[in-house]
Coordinates of C-alpha atoms in Angstrom, one line a residue:
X1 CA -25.5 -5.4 11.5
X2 CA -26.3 -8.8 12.8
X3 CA -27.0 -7.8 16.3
X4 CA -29.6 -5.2 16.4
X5 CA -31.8 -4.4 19.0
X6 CA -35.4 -5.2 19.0
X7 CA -38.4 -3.8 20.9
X8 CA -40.0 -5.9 23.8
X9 CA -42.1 -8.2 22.5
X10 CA -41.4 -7.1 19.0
X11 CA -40.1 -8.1 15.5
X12 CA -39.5 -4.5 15.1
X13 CA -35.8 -2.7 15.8
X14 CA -35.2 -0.1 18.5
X15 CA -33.2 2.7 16.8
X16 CA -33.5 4.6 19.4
X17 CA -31.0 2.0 21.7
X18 CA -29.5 1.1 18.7
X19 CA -28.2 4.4 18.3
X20 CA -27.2 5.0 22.1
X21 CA -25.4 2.1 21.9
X22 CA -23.2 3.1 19.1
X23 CA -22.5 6.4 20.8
X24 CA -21.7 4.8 24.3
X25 CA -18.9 2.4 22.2
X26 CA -17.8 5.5 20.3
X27 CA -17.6 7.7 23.2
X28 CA -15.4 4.7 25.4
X29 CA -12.8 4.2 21.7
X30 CA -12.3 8.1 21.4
X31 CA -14.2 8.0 18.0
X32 CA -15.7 11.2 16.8
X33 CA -18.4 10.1 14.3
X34 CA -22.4 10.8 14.6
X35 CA -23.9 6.9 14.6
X36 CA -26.8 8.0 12.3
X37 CA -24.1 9.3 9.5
X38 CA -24.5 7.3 6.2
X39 CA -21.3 5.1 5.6
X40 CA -20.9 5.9 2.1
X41 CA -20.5 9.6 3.6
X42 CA -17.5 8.8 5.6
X43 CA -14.0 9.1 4.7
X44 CA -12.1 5.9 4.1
X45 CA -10.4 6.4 7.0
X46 CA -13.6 7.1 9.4
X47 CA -15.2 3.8 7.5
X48 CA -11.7 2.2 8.9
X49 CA -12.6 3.0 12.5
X50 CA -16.2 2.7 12.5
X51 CA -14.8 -1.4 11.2
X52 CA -12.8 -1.5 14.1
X53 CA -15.3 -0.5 16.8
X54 CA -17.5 -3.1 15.2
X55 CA -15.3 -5.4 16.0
X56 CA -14.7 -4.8 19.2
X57 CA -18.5 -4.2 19.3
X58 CA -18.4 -8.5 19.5
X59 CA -16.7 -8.2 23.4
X60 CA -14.5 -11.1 22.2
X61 CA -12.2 -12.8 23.9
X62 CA -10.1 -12.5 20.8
X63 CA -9.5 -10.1 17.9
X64 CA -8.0 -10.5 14.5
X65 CA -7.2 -6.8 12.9
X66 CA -6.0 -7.1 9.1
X67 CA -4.1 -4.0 8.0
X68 CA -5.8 -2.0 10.4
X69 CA -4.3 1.1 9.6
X70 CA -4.0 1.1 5.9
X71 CA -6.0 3.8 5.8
X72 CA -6.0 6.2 8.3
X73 CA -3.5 9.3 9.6
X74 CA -1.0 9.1 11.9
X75 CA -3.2 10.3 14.8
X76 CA -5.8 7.7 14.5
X77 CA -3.1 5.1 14.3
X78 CA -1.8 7.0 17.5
X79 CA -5.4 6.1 18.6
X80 CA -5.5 3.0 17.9
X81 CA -2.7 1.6 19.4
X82 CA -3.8 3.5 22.6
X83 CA -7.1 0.9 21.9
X84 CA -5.3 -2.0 21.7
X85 CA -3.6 -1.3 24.6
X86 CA -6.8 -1.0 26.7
X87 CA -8.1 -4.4 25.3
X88 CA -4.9 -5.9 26.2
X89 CA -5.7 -4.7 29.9
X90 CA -8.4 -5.8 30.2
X91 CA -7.8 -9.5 28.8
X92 CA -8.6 -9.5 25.0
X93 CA -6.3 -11.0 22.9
X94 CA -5.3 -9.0 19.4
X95 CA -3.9 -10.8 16.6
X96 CA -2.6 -8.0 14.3
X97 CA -1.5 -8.3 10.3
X98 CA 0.3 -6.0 9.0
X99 CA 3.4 -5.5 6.1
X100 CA 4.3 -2.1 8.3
X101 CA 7.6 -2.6 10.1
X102 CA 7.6 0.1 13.2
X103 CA 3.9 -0.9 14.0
X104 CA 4.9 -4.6 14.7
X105 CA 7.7 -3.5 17.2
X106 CA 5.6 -0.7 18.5
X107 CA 2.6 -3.1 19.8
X108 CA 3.8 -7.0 19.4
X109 CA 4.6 -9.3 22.4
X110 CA 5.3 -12.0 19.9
X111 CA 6.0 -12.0 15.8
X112 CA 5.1 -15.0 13.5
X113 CA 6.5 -14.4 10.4
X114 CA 4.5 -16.3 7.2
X115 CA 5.9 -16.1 3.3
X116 CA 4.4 -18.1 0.4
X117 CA 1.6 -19.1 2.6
X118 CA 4.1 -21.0 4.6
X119 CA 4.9 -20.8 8.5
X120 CA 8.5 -19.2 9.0
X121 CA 8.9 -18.4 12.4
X122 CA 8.3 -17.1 15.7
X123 CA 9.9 -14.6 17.6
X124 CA 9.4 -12.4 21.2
X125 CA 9.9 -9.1 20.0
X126 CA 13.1 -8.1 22.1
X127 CA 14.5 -11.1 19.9
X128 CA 13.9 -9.3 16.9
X129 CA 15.5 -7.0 14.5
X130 CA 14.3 -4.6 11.8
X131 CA 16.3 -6.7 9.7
X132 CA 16.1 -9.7 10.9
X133 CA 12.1 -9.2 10.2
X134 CA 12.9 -8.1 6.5
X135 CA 15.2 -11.3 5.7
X136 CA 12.3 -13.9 7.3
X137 CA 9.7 -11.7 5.4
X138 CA 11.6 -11.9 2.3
X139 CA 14.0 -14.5 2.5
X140 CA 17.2 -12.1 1.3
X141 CA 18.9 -8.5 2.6
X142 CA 16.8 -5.5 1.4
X143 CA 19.5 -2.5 1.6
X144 CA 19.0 -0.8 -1.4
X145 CA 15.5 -1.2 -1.3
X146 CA 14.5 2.6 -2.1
X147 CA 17.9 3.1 -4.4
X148 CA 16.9 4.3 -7.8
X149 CA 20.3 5.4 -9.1
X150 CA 21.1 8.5 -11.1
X151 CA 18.2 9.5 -13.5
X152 CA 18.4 12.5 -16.0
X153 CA 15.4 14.9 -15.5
X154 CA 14.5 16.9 -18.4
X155 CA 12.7 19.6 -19.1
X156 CA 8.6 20.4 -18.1
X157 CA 6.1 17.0 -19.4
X158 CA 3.2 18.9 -17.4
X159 CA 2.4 21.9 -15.9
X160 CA -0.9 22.9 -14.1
X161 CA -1.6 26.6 -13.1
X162 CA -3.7 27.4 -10.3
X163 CA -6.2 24.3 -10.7
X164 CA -9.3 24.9 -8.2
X165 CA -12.6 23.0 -6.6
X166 CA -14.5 24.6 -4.7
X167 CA -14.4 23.0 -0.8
X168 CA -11.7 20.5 -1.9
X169 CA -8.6 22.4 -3.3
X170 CA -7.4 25.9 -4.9
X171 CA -4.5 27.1 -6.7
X172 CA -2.6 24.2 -7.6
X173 CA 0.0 24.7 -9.3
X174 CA 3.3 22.8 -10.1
X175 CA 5.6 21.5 -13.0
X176 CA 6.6 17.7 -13.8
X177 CA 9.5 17.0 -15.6
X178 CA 10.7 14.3 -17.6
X179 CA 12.2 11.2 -16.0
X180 CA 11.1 13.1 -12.2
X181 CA 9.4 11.3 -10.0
X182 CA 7.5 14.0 -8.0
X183 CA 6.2 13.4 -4.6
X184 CA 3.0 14.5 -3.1
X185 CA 2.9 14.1 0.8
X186 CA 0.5 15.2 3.3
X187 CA -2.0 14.2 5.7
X188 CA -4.9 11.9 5.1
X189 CA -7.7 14.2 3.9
X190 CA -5.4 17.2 3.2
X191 CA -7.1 16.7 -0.5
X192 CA -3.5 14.9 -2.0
X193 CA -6.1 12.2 -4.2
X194 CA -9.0 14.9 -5.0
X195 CA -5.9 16.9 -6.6
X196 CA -5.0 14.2 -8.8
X197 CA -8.4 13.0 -9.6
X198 CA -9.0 16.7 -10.7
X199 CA -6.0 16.7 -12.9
X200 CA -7.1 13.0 -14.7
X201 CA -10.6 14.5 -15.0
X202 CA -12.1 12.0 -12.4
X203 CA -13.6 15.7 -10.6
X204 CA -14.3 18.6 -12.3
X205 CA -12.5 21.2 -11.7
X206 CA -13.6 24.8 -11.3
X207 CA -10.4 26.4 -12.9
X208 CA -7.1 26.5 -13.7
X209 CA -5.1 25.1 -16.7
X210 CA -3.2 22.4 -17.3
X211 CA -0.7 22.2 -20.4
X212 CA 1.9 19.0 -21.3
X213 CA 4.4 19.5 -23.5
X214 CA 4.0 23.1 -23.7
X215 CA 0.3 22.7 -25.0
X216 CA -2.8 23.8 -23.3
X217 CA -5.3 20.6 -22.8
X218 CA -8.4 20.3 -21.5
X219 CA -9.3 17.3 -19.8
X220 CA -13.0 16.6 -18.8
X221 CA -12.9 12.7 -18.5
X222 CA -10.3 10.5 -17.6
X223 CA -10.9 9.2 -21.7
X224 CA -9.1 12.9 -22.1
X225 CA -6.7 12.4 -19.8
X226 CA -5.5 8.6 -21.5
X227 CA -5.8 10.2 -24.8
X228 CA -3.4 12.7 -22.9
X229 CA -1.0 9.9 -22.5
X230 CA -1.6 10.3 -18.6
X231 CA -2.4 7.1 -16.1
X232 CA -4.0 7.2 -12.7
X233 CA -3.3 4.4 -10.1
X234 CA -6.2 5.0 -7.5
X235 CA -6.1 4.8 -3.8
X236 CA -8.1 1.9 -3.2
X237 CA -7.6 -0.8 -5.6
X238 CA -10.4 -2.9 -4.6
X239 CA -13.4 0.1 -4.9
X240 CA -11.9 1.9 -7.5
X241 CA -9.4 0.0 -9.1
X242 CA -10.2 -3.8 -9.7
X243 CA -12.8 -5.6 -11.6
X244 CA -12.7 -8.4 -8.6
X245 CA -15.1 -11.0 -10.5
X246 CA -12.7 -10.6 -13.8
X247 CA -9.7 -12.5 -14.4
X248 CA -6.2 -11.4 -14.3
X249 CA -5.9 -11.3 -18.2
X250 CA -9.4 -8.9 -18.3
X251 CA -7.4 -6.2 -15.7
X252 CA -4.5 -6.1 -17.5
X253 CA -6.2 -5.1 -20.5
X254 CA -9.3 -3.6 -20.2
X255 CA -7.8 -0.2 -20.2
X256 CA -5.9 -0.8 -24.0
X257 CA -8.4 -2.9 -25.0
X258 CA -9.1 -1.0 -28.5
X259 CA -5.2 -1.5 -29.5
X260 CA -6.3 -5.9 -29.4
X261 CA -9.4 -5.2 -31.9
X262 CA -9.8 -7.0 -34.9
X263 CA -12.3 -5.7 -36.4
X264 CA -15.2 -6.9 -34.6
X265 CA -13.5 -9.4 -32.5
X266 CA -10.8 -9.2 -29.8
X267 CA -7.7 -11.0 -30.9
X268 CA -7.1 -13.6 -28.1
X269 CA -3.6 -14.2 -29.6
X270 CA -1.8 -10.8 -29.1
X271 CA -3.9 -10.4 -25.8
X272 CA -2.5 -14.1 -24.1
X273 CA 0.8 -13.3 -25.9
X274 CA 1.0 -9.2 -23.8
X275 CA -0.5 -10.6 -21.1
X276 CA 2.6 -13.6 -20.4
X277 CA 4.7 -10.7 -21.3
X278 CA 3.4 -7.9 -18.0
X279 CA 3.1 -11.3 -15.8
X280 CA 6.6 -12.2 -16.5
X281 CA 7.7 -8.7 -16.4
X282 CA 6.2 -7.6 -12.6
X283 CA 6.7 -10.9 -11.3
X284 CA 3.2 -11.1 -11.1
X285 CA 2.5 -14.5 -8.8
X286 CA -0.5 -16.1 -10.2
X287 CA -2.2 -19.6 -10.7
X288 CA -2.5 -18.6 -14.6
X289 CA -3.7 -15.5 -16.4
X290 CA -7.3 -17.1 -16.0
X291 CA -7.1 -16.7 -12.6
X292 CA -9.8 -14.5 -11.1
X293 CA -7.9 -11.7 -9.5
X294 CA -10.0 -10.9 -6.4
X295 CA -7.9 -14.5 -5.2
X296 CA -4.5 -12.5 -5.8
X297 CA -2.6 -10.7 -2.9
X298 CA -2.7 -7.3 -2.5
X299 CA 0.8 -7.2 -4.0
X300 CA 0.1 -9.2 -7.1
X301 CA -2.9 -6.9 -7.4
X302 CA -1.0 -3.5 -7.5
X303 CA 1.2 -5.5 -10.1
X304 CA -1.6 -6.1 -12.7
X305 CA -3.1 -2.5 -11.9
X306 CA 0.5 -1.3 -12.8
X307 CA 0.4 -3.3 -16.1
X308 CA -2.9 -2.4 -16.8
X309 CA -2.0 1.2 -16.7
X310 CA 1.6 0.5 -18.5
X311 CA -0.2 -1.2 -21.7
X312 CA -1.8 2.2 -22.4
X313 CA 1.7 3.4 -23.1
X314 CA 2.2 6.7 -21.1
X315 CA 4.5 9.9 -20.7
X316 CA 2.6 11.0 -17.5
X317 CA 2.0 7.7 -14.4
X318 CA 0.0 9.0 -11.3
X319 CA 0.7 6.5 -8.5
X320 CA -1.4 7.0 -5.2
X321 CA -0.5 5.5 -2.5
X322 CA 1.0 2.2 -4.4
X323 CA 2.3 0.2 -1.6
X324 CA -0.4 0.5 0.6
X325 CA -1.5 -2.8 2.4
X326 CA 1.2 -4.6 0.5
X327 CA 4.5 -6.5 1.5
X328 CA 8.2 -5.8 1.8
X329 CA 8.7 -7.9 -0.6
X330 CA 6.7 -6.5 -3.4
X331 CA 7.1 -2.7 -1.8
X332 CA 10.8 -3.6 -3.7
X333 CA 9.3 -4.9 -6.6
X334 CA 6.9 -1.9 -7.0
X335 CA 9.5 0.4 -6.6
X336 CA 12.2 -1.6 -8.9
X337 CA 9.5 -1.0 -11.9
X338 CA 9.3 3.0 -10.5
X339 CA 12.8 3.1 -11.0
X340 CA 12.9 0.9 -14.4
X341 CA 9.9 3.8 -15.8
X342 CA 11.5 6.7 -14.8
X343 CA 15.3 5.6 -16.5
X344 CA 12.8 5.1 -20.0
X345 CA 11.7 9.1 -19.8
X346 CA 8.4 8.0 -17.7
X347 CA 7.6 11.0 -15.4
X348 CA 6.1 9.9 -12.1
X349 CA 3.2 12.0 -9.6
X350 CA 3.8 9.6 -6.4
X351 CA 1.2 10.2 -3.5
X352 CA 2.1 8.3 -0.3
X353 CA 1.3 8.6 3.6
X354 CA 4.9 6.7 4.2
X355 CA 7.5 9.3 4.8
X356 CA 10.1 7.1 3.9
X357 CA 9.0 6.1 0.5
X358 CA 8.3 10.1 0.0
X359 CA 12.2 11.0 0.8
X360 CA 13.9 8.0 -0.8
X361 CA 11.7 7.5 -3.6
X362 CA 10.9 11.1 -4.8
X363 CA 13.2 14.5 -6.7
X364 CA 11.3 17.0 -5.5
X365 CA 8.2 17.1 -2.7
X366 CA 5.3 19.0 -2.8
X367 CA 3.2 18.9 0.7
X368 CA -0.6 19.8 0.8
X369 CA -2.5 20.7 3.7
X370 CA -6.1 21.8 3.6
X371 CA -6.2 22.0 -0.2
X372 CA -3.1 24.3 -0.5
X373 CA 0.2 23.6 -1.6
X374 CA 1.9 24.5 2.0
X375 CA 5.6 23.9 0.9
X376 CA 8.2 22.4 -1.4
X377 CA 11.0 20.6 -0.9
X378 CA 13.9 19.2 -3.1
X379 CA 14.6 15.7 -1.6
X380 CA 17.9 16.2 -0.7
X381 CA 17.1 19.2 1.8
X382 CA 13.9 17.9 3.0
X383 CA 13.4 15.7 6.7
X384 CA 10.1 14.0 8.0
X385 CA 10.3 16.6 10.8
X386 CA 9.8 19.6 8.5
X387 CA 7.2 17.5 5.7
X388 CA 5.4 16.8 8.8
X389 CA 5.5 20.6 9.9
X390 CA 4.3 21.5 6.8
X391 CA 1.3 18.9 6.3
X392 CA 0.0 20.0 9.7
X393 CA -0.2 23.8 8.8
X394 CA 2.6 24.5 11.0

């Protein structure tokens, strides 16, 4: 978009070029993806490449790639790197942001380090440490940074029986229990968010059942599923999450709204006075509760979304992927109020691509590939090497 190819002599656009151009730049990245495909039909992880080939689209001498891989599997990251490492030969210069620790010291020459919106430092990378990194990201030590202490898990708050959609997933079935936080790993389209959307009535499902607290429930709309006590954190915060024009206050409450109704009229009091009261809470870093929240970070984002979703007062908190594109820092944070929820009887469904925050953060792992449920683990016998196994259909 911006540099299309016209016919000679012509205000009119040659799609024909256009389109061999595409596949001649998808062809030399590696990228498997039909140029005429409609974006809103791609993945959000083909959308993430087809980005990044636009940008390198620009043959610039320089190239600025924000969170790059936030989205996209551990083979296309693979496949990225293998990229940058071509540009790099043949003269472009990368600048690349990211919060995720082994990619800077898998692909950096040099680190700058920024916190508060304030220059830190810079470091060559065989001057660097994994924890050095943390402390000038953070400003402090983060060794307990997954630790979540000793939690008593009770008996079954959910339990779905062989749940099914047709094309997208089939015979789900698992328990939750109370206080647990249950992890859901797997490969990125391995159907981990269509799973969860199915149970919170986002999809429809086929079949199956789904009962909490030993009750059978039927849940057709995500209004069920609140009404169920049940919250869903989405994957993307920004398309599916966030009212981006609407102030901070307006996303914290919109989802409890009814509960701050007077009558006819919202009462602004108790709203303000809840609102002070989540910001406080999540360490939630904002000009003022006015502020509109597209200006936030990402962390401070995921913070409201979390308080939204906390305000409808739940039993059941669906979190997918919550620390995506998001800071050491607040990574802690997030997983500080995780650990806070789950010590108050709060059961947790956690869906993540990091392996690390799967082991550390979750009692028992479930692993999906293709729709299935291809193994479980309890977190104490599980490794990367056998979740990874297992989400590949090994």
């Amino acid at each position: 978009l911006g540099k299309e190819i016209m016919r000679n002599n012509s205000n009119f656009i040659n799609q024909k070029a256009m389109i061999e151009s595409a596949n001649l730049l998808f062809k030399k990245l590696k990228i498997d993806i039909n140029p005429t495909t409609v974006m809103s039909d791609l993945s959000i992880a083909q959308t993430q490449m087809v980005e990044i080939a636009k940008a390198i689209s620009y043959n610039a001498d320089l190239i600025i790639m924000d969170e790059p891989t936030s989205a996209i599997t551990e083979n296309e990251v693979k496949h990225l790197f293998e990229i940058i490492q071509m540009l790099k030969s043949e003269g472009v210069t990368v600048i690349y942001i990211t919060h995720k620790m082994d990619e800077v010291f898998k692909i950096s020459d040099e680190v700058t380090v920024f916190r508060d919106g304030c220059f830190i430092g810079t470091e060559k990378i065989e001057d660097m440490t994994n924890e050095k990194l943390i402390f000038m990201m953070v400003g402090r030590e983060l060794e307990k940074m997954y630790s979540k202490g000793k939690v008593h898990i009770g008996e079954p708050i959910l339990s779905v029986k062989n749940l099914c959609k047709e094309g997208e997933f089939e015979n789900i079935t698992f328990d939750l229990k109370k206080g647990q936080i249950l992890g859901i790993a797997g490969l990125m389209g391995a159907g981990r968010s269509e799973i969860m959307e199915g149970l919170f009535g986002v999809r429809k499902i086929d079949s199956g059942e789904i009962y909490i607290k030993n009750k059978m429930v039927k849940i057709n709309s995500p209004h069920d599923a609140i009404k169920n006590k049940m919250a869903l954190l989405s994957e993307d915060r920004k398309l599916s999450g966030l009212f981006l024009i609407l102030s901070v206050t307006e996303n914290i409450i919109i989802a409890a709204i009814n509960n701050y109704k007077n009558r006819f009229f919202l009462n602004k009091k108790e709203i303000n006075k809840e609102c002070d009261k989540q910001i406080l809470n999540h360490n939630i870093k904002t000009p003022g509760k006015s502020q509109i929240i597209q200006y936030l970070s990402g962390g401070n984002q995921q913070k409201v979304l979390i308080s939204r979703w906390l305000l409808t007062r739940p039993d059941i908190l669906i979190l997918d992927e919550p620390t995506r594109g998001i800071d050491v820092g607040a990574k802690s944070e997030i997983y500080k109020v995780m650990k806070n929820l789950v010590q108050k009887g709060i059961s947790i469904i956690l869906i993540s691509s990091e392996l690390p925050e799967i082991l550390h953060m979750s009692d028992h792992i479930l692993v999906i590939h293709d729709g299935k449920i291809a193994g479980e683990f309890e977190s104490e016998n599980a490794t990367q090497e056998a979740i990874l196994n297992c989400a590949s259909g090994n």
